[in-house]
Tab-separated table of C-alpha atoms in Angstrom:
chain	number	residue	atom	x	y	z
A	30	UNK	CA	-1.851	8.283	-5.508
A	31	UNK	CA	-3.954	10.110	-3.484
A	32	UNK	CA	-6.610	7.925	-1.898
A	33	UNK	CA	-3.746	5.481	-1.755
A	34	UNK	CA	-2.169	7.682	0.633
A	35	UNK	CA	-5.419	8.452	2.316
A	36	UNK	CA	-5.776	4.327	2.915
A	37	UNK	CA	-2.579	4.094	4.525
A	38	UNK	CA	-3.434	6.905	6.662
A	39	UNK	CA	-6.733	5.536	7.669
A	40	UNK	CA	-5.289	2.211	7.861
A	41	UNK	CA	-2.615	3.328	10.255
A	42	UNK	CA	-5.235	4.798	12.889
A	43	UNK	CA	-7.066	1.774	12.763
A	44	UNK	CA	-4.253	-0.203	13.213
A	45	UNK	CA	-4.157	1.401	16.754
A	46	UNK	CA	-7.322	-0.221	17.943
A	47	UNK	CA	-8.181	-2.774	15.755
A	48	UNK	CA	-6.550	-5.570	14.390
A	49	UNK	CA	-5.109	-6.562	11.113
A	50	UNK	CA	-7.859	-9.397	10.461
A	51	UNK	CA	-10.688	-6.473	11.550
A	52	UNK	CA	-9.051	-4.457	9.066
A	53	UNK	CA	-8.603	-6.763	6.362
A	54	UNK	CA	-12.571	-7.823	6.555
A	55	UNK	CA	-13.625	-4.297	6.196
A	56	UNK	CA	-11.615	-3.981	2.875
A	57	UNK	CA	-12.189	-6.744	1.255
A	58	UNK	CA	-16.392	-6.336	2.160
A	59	UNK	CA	-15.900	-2.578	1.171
A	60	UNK	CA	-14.230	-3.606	-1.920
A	61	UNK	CA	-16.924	-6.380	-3.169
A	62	UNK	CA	-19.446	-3.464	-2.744
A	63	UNK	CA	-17.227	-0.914	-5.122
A	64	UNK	CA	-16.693	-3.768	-7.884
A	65	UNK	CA	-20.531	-6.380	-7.562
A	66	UNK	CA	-22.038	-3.879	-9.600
A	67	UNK	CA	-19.764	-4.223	-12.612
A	68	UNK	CA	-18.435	-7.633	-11.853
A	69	UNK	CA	-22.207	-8.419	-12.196
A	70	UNK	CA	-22.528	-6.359	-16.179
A	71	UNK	CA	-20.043	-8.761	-17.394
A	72	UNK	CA	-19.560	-12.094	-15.556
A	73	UNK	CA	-17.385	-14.736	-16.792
A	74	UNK	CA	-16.782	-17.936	-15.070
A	75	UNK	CA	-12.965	-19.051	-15.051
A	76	UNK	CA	-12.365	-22.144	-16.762
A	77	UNK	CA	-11.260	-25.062	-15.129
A	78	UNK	CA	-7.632	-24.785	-15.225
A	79	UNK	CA	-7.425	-21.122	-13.917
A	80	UNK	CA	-8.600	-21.653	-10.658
A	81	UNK	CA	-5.573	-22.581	-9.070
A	82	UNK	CA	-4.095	-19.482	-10.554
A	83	UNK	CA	-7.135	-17.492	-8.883
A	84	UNK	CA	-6.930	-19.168	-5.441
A	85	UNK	CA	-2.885	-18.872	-5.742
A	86	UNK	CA	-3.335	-15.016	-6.532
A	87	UNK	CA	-6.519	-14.412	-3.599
A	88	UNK	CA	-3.825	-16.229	-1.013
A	89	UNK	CA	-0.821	-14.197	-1.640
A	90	UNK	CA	-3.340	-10.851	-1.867
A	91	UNK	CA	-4.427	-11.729	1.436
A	92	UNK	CA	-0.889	-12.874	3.212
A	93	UNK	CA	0.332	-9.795	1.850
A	94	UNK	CA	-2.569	-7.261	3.083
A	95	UNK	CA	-2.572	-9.021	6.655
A	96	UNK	CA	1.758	-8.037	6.817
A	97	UNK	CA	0.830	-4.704	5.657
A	98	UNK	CA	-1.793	-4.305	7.803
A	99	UNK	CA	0.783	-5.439	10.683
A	100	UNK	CA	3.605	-3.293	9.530
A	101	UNK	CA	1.462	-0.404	9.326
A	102	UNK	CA	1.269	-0.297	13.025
A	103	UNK	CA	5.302	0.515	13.589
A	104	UNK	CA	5.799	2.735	10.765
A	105	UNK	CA	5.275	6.991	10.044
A	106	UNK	CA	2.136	7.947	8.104
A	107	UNK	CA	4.590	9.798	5.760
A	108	UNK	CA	7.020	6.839	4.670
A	109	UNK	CA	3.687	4.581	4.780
A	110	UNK	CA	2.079	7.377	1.932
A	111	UNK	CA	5.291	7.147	-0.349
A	112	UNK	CA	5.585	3.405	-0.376
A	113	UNK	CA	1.967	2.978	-1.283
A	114	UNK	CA	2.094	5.513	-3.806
A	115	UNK	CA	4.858	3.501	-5.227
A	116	UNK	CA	3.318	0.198	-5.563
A	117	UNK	CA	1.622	1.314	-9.285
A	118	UNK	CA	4.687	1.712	-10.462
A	119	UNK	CA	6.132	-1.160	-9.240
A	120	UNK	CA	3.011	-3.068	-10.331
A	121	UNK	CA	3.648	-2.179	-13.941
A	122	UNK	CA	7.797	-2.567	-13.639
A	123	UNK	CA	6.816	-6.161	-13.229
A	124	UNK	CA	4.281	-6.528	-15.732
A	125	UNK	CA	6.656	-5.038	-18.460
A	126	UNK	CA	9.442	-7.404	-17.057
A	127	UNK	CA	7.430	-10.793	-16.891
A	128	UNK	CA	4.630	-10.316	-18.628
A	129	UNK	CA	5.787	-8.540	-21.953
A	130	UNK	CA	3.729	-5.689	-21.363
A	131	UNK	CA	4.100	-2.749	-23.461
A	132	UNK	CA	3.295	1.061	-21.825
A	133	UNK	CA	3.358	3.998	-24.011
A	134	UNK	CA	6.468	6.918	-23.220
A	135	UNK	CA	4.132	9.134	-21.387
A	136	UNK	CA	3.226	6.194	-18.878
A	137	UNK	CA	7.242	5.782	-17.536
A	138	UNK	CA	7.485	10.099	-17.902
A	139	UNK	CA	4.452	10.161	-15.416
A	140	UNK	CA	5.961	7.197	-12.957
A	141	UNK	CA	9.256	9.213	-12.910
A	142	UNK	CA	6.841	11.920	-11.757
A	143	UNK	CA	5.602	9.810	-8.892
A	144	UNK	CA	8.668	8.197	-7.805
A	145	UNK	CA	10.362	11.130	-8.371
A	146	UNK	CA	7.796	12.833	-5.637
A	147	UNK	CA	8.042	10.121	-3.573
A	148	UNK	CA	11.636	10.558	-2.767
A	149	UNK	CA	11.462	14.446	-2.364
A	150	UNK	CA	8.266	13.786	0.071
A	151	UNK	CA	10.525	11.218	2.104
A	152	UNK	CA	13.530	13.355	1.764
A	153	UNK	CA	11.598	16.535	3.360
A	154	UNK	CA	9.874	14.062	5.819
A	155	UNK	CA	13.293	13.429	7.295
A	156	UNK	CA	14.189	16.821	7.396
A	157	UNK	CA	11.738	18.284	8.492
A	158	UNK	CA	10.526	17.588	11.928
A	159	UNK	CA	6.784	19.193	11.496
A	160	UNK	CA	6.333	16.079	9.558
A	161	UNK	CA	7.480	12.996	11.229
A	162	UNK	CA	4.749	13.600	13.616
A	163	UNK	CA	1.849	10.748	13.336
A	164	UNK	CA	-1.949	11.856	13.774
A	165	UNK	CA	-1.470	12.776	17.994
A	166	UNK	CA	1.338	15.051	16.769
A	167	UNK	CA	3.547	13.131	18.510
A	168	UNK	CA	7.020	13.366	16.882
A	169	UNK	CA	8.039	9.665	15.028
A	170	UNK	CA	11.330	8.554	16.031
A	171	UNK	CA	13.113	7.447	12.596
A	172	UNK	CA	15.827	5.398	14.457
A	173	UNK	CA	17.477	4.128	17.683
A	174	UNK	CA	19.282	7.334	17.936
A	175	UNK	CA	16.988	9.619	17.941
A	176	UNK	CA	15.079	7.462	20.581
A	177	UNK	CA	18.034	7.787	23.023
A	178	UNK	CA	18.413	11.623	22.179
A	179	UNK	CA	14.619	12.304	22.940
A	180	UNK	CA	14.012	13.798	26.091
A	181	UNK	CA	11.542	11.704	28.148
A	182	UNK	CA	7.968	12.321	28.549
């Protein structure tokens, strides 16, 4: 949860001078340096029939990255942090619901934990004003509202 939370941060500064596609490229190249070694201990060619399911799965990862990417240009470092610490959790909702897999107790006791978190983080972020600033300090206006009631700059 928390380099998760430390990638959306760093994402969202560099999503004020670069673009998503910049962004996107530097993942995906930092990621095949994390994972060659290992993926090189124990390769295994997919069979013929699975690559459809491989190129299906690499085009939705990378249609969804670009939109985050985008998104995280309008939104507060804080709600950015909770939603991608939720994503785990949501990850594993959906492979108990489709795919039949079984966690043990302690796995949904420590999600509760994090979503649990999660919604007292966002509920102080709203709250509190000291931290609906973004990296500047400049204070993140949660709605239309609050955008007419700010005084100008």
């Amino acid at each position: 949860a928390l380099l998760a939370g430390s990638a959306f941060v760093v994402i969202r500064e560099l999503r004020r001078t670069e673009d998503a596609w910049a962004i996107f490229t530097a993942m995906c190249l930092g990621g095949v340096l994390i994972s060659l070694p290992m993926a090189l201990l124990d390769q295994r060619m997919p069979r013929a029939e699975q690559w459809g399911w491989h190129l299906l799965m690499g085009a939705c990862g990378m249609i969804s990255q670009l939109l985050m990417n985008h998104a995280m240009r309008f939104l507060a470092a804080s709600a950015g942090a909770v939603v991608t610490t939720a994503t785990t959790g949501f990850a594993a909702l959906f492979g108990y619901m489709f795919l039949d897999e079984t966690h043990p107790w302690t796995f949904f006791a420590g999600a509760g934990l994090i979503f649990g978190a999660a919604g007292y983080i966002a509920a102080l972020g709203r709250r509190s004003p000291h931290l609906s600033r973004d990296a500047q300090g400049a204070p993140v206006l949660e709605s239309d509202e609050e955008a007419e009631r700010a005084p100008p700059e």
